[in-house]
Short mmCIF file of C-alpha atoms in Angstrom, two decimals:
data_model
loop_
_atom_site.label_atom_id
_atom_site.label_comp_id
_atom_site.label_asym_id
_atom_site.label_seq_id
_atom_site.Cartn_x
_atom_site.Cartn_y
_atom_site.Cartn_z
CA UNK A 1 23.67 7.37 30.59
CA UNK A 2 21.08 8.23 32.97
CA UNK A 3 17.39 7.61 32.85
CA UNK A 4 14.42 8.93 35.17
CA UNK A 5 10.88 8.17 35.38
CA UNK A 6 8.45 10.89 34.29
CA UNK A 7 5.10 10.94 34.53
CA UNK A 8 1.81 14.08 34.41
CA UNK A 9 2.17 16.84 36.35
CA UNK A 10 1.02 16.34 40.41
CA UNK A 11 0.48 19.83 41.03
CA UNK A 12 -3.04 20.57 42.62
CA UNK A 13 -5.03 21.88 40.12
CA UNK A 14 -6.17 26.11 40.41
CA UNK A 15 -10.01 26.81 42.58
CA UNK A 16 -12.09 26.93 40.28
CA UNK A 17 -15.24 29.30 40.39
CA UNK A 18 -18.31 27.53 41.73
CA UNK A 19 -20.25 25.62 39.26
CA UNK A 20 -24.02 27.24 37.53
CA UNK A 21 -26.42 24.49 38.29
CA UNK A 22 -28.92 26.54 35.72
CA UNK A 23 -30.67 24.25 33.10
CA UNK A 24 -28.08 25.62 30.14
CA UNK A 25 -25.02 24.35 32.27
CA UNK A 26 -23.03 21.99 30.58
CA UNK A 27 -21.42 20.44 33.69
CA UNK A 28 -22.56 18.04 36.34
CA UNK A 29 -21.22 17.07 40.24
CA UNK A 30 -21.10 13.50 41.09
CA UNK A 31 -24.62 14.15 42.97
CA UNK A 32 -26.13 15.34 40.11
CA UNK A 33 -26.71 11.78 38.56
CA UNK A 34 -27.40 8.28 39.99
CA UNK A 35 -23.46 6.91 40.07
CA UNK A 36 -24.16 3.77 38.24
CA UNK A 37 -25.08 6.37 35.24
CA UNK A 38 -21.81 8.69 36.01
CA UNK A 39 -20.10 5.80 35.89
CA UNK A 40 -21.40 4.22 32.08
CA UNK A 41 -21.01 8.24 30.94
CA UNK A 42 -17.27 8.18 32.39
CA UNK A 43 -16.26 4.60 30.94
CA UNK A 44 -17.44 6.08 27.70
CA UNK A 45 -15.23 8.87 27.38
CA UNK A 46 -11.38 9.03 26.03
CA UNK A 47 -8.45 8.34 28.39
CA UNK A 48 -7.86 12.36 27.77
CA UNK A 49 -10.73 13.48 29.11
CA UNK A 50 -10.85 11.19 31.85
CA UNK A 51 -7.37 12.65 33.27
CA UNK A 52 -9.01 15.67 33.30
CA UNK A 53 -11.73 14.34 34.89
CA UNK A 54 -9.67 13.56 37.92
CA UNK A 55 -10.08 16.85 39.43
CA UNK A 56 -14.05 17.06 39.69
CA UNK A 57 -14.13 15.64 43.14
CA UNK A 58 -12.44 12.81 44.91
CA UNK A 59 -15.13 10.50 44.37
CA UNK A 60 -14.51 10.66 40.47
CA UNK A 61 -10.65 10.43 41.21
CA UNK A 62 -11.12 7.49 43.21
CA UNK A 63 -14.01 6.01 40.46
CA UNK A 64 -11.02 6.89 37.60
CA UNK A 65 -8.43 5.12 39.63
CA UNK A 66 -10.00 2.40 40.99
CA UNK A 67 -8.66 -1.18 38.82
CA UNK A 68 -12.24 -2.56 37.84
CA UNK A 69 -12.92 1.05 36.55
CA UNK A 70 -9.59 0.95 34.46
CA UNK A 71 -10.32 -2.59 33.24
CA UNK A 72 -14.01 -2.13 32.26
CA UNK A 73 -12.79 0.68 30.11
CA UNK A 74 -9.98 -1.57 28.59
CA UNK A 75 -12.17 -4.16 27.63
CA UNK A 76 -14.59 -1.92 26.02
CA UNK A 77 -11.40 -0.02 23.79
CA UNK A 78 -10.43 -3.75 23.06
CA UNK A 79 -13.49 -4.95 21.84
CA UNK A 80 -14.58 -1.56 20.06
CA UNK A 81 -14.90 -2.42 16.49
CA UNK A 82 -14.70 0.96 15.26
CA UNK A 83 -11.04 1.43 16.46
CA UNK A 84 -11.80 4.69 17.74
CA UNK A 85 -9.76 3.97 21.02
CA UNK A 86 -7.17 2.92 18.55
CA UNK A 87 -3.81 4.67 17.72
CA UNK A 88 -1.12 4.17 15.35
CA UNK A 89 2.17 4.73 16.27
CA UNK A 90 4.62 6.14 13.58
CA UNK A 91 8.43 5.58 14.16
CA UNK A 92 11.21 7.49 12.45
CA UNK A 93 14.26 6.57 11.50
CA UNK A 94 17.37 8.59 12.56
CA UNK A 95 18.13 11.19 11.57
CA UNK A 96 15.07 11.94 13.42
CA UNK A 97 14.28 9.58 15.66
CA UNK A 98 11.05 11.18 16.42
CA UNK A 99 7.83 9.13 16.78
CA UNK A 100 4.09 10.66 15.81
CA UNK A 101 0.84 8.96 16.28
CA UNK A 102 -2.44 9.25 14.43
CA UNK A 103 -6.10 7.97 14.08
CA UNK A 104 -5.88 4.72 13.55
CA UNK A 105 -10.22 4.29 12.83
CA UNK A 106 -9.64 7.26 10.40
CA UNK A 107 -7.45 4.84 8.23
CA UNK A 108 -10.33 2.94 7.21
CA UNK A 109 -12.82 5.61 6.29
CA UNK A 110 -10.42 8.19 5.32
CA UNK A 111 -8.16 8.54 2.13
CA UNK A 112 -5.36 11.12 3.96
CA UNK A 113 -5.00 11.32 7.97
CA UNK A 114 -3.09 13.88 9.89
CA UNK A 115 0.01 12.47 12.30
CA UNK A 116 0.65 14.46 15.40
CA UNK A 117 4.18 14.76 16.89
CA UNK A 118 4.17 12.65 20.25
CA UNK A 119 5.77 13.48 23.29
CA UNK A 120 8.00 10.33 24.55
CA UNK A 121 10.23 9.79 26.90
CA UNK A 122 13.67 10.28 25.45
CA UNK A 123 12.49 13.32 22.85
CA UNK A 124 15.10 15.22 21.74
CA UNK A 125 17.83 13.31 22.98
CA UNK A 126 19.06 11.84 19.94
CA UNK A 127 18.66 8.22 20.74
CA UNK A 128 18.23 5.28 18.35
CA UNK A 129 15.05 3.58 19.53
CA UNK A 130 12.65 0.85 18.47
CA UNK A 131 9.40 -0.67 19.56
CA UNK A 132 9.17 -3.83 21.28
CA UNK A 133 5.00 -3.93 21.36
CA UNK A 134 2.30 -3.04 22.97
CA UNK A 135 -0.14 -4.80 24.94
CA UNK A 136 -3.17 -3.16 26.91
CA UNK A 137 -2.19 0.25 26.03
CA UNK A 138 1.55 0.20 27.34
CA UNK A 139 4.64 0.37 24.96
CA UNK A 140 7.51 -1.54 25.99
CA UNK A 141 10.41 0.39 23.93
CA UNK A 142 14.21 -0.47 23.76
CA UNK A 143 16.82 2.88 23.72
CA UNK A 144 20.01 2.03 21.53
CA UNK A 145 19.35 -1.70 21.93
CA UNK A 146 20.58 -1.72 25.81
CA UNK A 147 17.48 0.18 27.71
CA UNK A 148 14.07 -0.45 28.26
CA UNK A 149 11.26 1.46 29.16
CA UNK A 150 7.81 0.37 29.83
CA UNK A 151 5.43 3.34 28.88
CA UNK A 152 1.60 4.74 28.40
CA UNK A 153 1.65 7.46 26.49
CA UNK A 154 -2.28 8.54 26.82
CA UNK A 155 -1.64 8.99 30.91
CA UNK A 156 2.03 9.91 30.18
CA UNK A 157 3.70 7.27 32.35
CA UNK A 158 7.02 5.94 32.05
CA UNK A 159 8.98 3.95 33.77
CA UNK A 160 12.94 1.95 32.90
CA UNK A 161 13.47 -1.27 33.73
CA UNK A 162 16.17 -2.26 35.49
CA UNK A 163 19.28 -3.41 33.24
CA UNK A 164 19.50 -7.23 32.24
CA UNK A 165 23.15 -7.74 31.26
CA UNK A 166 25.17 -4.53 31.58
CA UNK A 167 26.78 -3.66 28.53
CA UNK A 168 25.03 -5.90 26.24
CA UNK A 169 22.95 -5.43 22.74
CA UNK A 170 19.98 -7.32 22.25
CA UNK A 171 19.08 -9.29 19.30
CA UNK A 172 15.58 -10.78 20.42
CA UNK A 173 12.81 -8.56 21.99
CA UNK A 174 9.47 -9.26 23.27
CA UNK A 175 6.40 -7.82 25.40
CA UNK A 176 3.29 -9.51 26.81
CA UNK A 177 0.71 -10.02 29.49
CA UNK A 178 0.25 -12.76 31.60
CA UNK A 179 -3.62 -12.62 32.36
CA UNK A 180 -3.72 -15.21 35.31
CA UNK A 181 -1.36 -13.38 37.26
CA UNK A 182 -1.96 -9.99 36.00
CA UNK A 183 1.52 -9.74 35.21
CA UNK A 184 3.50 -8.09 32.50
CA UNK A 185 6.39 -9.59 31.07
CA UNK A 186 9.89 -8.52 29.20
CA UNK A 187 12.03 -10.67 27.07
CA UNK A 188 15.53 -9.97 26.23
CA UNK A 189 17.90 -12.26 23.97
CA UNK A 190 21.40 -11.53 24.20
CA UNK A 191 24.22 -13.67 21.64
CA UNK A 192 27.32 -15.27 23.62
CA UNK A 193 29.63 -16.91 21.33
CA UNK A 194 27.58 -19.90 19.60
CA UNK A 195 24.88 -19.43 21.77
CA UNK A 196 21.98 -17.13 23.05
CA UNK A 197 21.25 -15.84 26.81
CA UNK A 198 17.62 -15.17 26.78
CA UNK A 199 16.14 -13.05 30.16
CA UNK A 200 12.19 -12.74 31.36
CA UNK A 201 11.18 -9.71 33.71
CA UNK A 202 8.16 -9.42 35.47
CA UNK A 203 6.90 -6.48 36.40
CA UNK A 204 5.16 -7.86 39.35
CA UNK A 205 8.76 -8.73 40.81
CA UNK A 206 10.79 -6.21 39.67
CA UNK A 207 13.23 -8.80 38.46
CA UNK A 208 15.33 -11.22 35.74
CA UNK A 209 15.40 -14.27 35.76
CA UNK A 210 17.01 -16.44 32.79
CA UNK A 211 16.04 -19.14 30.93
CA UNK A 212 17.68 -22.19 30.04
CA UNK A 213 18.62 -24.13 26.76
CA UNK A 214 17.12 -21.47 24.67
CA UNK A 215 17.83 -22.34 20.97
CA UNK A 216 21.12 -20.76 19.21
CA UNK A 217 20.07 -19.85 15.73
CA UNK A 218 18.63 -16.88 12.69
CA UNK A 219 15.86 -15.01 13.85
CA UNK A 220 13.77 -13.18 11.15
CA UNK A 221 12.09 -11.01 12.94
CA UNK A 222 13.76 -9.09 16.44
CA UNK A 223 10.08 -8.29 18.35
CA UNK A 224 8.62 -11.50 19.25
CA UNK A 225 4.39 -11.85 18.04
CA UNK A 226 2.07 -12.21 21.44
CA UNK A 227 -0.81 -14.52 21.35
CA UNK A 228 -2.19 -17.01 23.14
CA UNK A 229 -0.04 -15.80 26.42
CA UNK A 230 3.18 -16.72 24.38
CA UNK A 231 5.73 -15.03 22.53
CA UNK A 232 6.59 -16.12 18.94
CA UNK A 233 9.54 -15.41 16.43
CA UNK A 234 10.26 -16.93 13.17
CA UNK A 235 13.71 -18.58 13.57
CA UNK A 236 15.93 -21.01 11.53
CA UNK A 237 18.67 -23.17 12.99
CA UNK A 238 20.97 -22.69 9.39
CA UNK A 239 22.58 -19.33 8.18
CA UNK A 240 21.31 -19.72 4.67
CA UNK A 241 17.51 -20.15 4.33
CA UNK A 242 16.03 -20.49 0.90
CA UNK A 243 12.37 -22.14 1.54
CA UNK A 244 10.05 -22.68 4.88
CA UNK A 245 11.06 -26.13 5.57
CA UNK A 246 14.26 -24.67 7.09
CA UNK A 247 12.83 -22.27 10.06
CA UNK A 248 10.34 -22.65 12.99
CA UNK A 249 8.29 -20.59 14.88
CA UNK A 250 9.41 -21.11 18.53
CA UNK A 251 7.13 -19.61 21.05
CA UNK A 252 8.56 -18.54 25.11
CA UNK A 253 5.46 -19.36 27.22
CA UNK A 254 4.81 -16.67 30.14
CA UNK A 255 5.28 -16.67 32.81
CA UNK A 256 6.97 -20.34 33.17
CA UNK A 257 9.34 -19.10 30.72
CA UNK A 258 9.51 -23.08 28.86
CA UNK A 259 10.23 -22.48 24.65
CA UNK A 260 9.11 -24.76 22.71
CA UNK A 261 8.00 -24.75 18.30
CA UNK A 262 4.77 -24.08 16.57
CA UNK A 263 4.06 -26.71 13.81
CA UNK A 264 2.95 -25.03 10.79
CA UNK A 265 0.70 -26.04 7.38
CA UNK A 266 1.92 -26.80 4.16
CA UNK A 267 2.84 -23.38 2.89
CA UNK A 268 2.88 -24.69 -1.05
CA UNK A 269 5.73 -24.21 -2.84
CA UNK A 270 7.80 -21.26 -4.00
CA UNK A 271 9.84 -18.75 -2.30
CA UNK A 272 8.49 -16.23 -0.23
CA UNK A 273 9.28 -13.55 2.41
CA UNK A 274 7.23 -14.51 6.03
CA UNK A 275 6.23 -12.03 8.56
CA UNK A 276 4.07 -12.96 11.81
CA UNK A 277 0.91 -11.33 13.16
CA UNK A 278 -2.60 -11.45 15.19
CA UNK A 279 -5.49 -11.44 13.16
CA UNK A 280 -8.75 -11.48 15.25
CA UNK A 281 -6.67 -12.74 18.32
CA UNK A 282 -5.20 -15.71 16.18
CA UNK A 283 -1.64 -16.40 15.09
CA UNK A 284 -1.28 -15.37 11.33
CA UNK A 285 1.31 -15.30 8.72
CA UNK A 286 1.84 -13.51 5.89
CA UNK A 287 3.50 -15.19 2.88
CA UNK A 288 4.78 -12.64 0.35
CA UNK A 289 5.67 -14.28 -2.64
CA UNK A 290 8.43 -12.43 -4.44
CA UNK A 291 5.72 -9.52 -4.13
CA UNK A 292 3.67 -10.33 -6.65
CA UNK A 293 1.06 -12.35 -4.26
CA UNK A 294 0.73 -13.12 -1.03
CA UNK A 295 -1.17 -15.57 0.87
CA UNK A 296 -2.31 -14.71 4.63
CA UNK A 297 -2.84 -17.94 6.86
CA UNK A 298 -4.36 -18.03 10.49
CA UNK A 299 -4.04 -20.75 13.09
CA UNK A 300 -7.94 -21.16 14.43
CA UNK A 301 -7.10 -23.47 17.40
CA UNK A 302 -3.94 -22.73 19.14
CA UNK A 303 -1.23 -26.27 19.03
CA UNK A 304 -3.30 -27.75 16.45
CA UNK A 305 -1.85 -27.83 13.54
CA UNK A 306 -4.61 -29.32 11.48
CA UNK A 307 -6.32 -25.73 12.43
CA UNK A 308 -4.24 -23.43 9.96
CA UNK A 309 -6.60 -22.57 7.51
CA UNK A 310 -5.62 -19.93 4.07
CA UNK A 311 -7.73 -17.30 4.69
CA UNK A 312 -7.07 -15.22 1.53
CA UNK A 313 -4.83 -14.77 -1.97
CA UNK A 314 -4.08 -11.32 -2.43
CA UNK A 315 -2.29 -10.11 -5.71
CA UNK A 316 -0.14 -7.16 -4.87
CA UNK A 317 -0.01 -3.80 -6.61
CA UNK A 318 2.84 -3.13 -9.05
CA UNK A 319 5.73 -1.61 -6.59
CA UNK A 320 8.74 0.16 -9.02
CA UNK A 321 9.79 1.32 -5.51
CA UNK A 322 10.25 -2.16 -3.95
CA UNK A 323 8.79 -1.36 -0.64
CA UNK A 324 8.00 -4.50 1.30
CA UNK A 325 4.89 -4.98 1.70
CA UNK A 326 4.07 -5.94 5.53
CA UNK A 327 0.77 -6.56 7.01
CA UNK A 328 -0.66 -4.97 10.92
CA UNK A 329 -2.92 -7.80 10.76
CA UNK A 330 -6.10 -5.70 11.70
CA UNK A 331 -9.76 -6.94 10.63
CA UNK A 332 -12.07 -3.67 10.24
CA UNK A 333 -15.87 -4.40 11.40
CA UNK A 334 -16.34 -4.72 7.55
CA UNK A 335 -14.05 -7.20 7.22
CA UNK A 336 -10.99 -5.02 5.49
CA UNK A 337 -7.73 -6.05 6.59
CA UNK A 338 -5.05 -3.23 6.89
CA UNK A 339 -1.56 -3.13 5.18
CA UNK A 340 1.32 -0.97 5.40
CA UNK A 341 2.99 -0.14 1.90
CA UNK A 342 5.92 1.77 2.77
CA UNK A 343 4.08 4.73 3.76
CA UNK A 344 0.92 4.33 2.73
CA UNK A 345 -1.50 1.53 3.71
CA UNK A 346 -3.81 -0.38 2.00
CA UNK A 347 -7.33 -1.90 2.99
CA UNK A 348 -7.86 -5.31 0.98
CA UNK A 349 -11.72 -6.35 1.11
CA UNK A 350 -11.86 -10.03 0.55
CA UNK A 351 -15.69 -10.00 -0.36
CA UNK A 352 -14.37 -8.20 -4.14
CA UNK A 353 -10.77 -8.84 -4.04
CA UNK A 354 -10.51 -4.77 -3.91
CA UNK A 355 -7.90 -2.57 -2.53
CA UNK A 356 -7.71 0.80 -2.38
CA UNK A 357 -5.22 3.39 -0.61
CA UNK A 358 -5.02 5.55 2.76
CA UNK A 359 -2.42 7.94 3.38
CA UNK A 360 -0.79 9.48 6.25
CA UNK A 361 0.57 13.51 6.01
CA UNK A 362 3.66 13.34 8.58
CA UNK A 363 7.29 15.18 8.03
CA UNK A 364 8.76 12.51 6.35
CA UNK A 365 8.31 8.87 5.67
CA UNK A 366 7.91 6.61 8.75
CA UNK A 367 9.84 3.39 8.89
CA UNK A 368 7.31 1.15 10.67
CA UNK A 369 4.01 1.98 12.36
CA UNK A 370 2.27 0.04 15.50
CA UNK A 371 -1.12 -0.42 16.63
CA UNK A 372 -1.35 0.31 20.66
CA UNK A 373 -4.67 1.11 22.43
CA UNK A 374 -5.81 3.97 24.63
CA UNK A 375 -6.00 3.31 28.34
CA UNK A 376 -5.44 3.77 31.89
CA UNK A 377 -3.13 1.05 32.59
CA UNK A 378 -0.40 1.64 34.58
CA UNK A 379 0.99 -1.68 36.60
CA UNK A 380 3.98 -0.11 37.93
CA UNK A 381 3.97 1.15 41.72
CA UNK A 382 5.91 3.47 43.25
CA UNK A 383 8.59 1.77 44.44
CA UNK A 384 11.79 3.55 46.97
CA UNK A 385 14.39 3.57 44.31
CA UNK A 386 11.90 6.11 41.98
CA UNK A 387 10.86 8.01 44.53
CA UNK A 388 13.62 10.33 44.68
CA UNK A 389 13.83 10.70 40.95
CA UNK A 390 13.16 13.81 39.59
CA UNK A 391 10.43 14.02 36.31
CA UNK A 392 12.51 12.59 33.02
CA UNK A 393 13.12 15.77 30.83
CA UNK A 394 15.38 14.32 28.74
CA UNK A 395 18.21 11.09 28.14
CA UNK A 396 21.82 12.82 29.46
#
């Protein structure tokens, strides 16, 4: 199995016919304007017009390119709270193994949005593939379990990692950022006999490394939660788990790669199903109580545990289906927090206890659906070994 990096054409883009500077002409040189205006009008635009962008003059390609440029414009998709530099990405199960994306601001003020068939790396080709996550606009995504790929789909950027342990599945995933060292990270568990092999790369180094003594036990959820510069899964040490005194969150901190647990509140009692999420930047859980209810808890103060504080009680909709219901953890500027219900989604507003619906039209139902973030981002250079790779057309 061979994989290649791919990334927007290169070509040098046709003459164009010189430009009408009349007073009815639409477009503008880069000595048109003062450049500290050019420059708020550019970081206000979409990532897609911005590649276009590229090819007014080499003063805006160098503007575009430059890092603070690229991270101005990432902080201000982050902290938009309209989402409208906000996607959601649809993945398929096989038999078609296709991923779509869609408005993801349009879910909140919206009762139906349109999906859009994506172009991705390994289209086509047939392969089983799941998301890791997504931080800062890049989408870490794992190819039959074995291969990774680190990619942006708004610039079209893609790049594989190199292989961990030849040969191997993996049972424990994970992607985040290292902000200190501007550093992106990959985690890969792997089970040996009675125990687990876990594996950091850092894109920065191009490497693996291992680390040590990580704990052998059930993990509930394969993608690893990212928050607070560490990586969190609920696990349990026992096979048979009936209530949440018998699993942990454990947390891999980045980039020292040292594990260590979460303590978490008093939950209550019952039996419920648990997922993990970020809710306004803050670890959150999601306690689904035999679908009926389900209470939503955020840790305010990272390590303290005295900090976890029940944010809402939400009684579910009826469900003959028996979808599960799992939360993406999103806070609209309203204060609406966004569920997935199979597929649909729901918007809960705490302020009347209301929910109502939004639908997405796509080809068939979508297994699970991620939040990623439009951007420019693209940490990996050019290194030797890609340079004589042709463009990635498909997965042979």
């Amino acid at each position: 199995m061979e994989f290649h990096v791919y990334e927007a054409s290169n070509q040098q883009p046709k003459r164009r016919k010189p430009i009408n500077h009349s007073k009815d002409s639409i477009f503008i040189t880069p000595f048109d304007l003062p450049f500290e205006l050019i420059n708020e009008i550019l970081l206000n635009l979409p990532v897609k017009s911005l590649m276009k962008f590229k090819s007014v003059s080499k003063s805006w390609l160098f503007l575009i390119s430059s890092a603070e440029f690229i991270n101005t414009h990432l902080n201000l998709s982050v902290n938009n709270k309209d989402f409208k530099r906000h996607k959601l990405l649809l993945r398929f199960d096989p038999p078609y193994c296709s991923l779509q994306d869609c408005s993801f601001s349009s879910l909140f003020s919206c009762s139906v949005t349109e999906a859009f068939d994506l172009d991705y790396p390994v289209k086509n080709c047939n392969k089983f593939l799941s998301i890791v996550g997504s931080v800062n606009g890049l989408i870490c995504v794992a190819i039959e379990e074995k291969y990774l790929l680190i990619w942006n789909p708004s610039i079209r950027k893609c790049n594989k990692l190199p292989d961990s342990r030849a040969g191997m599945n993996c049972y424990l995933y994970g992607f985040g950022y290292d902000e200190i060292h501007d550093d992106y990270w990959v985690v890969t568990g792997f089970r040996s006999w009675n125990s687990c092999k876990v594996d950091i790369y850092s894109v920065n180094k191009d490497s693996w490394r291992s680390i040590d003594d990580f704990p052998s036990g059930v993990l509930f959820m394969k993608s690893g939660v990212f928050v607070n510069g560490k990586l969190h899964w609920a696990y349990s040490a026992v096979q048979s788990v009936i209530s949440y005194d018998a699993w942990s969150v454990i947390s891999i901190n980045l980039p020292d790669g040292k594990w260590g647990k979460v303590e978490q509140p008093c939950y209550g009692k019952g039996v419920f199903d648990f997922t993990m999420g970020v809710l306004g930047g803050d670890l959150s859980v999601f306690c689904n109580y035999e679908r009926i209810r389900a209470d939503v808890w955020v840790l305010k103060e990272y390590g303290v545990k005295e900090s976890w504080t029940k944010m809402f009680t939400i009684n579910l909709p009826y469900d003959p289906v028996g979808y599960q219901c799992c939360p993406l953890f999103c806070l609209s500027n309203k204060g609406g927090i966004l569920f997935q219900f199979g597929s649909t989604f729901m918007i809960y507003n705490p302020k009347d206890d209301s929910i109502r619906y939004s639908e997405i039209t796509c080809y068939n139902a979508f297994y699970e659906a991620y939040i990623f973030i439009e951007s420019l981002v693209w940490p990996i250079s050019t290194k030797p070994r890609m340079q004589q790779q042709p463009r990635l057309e498909k997965l042979r």
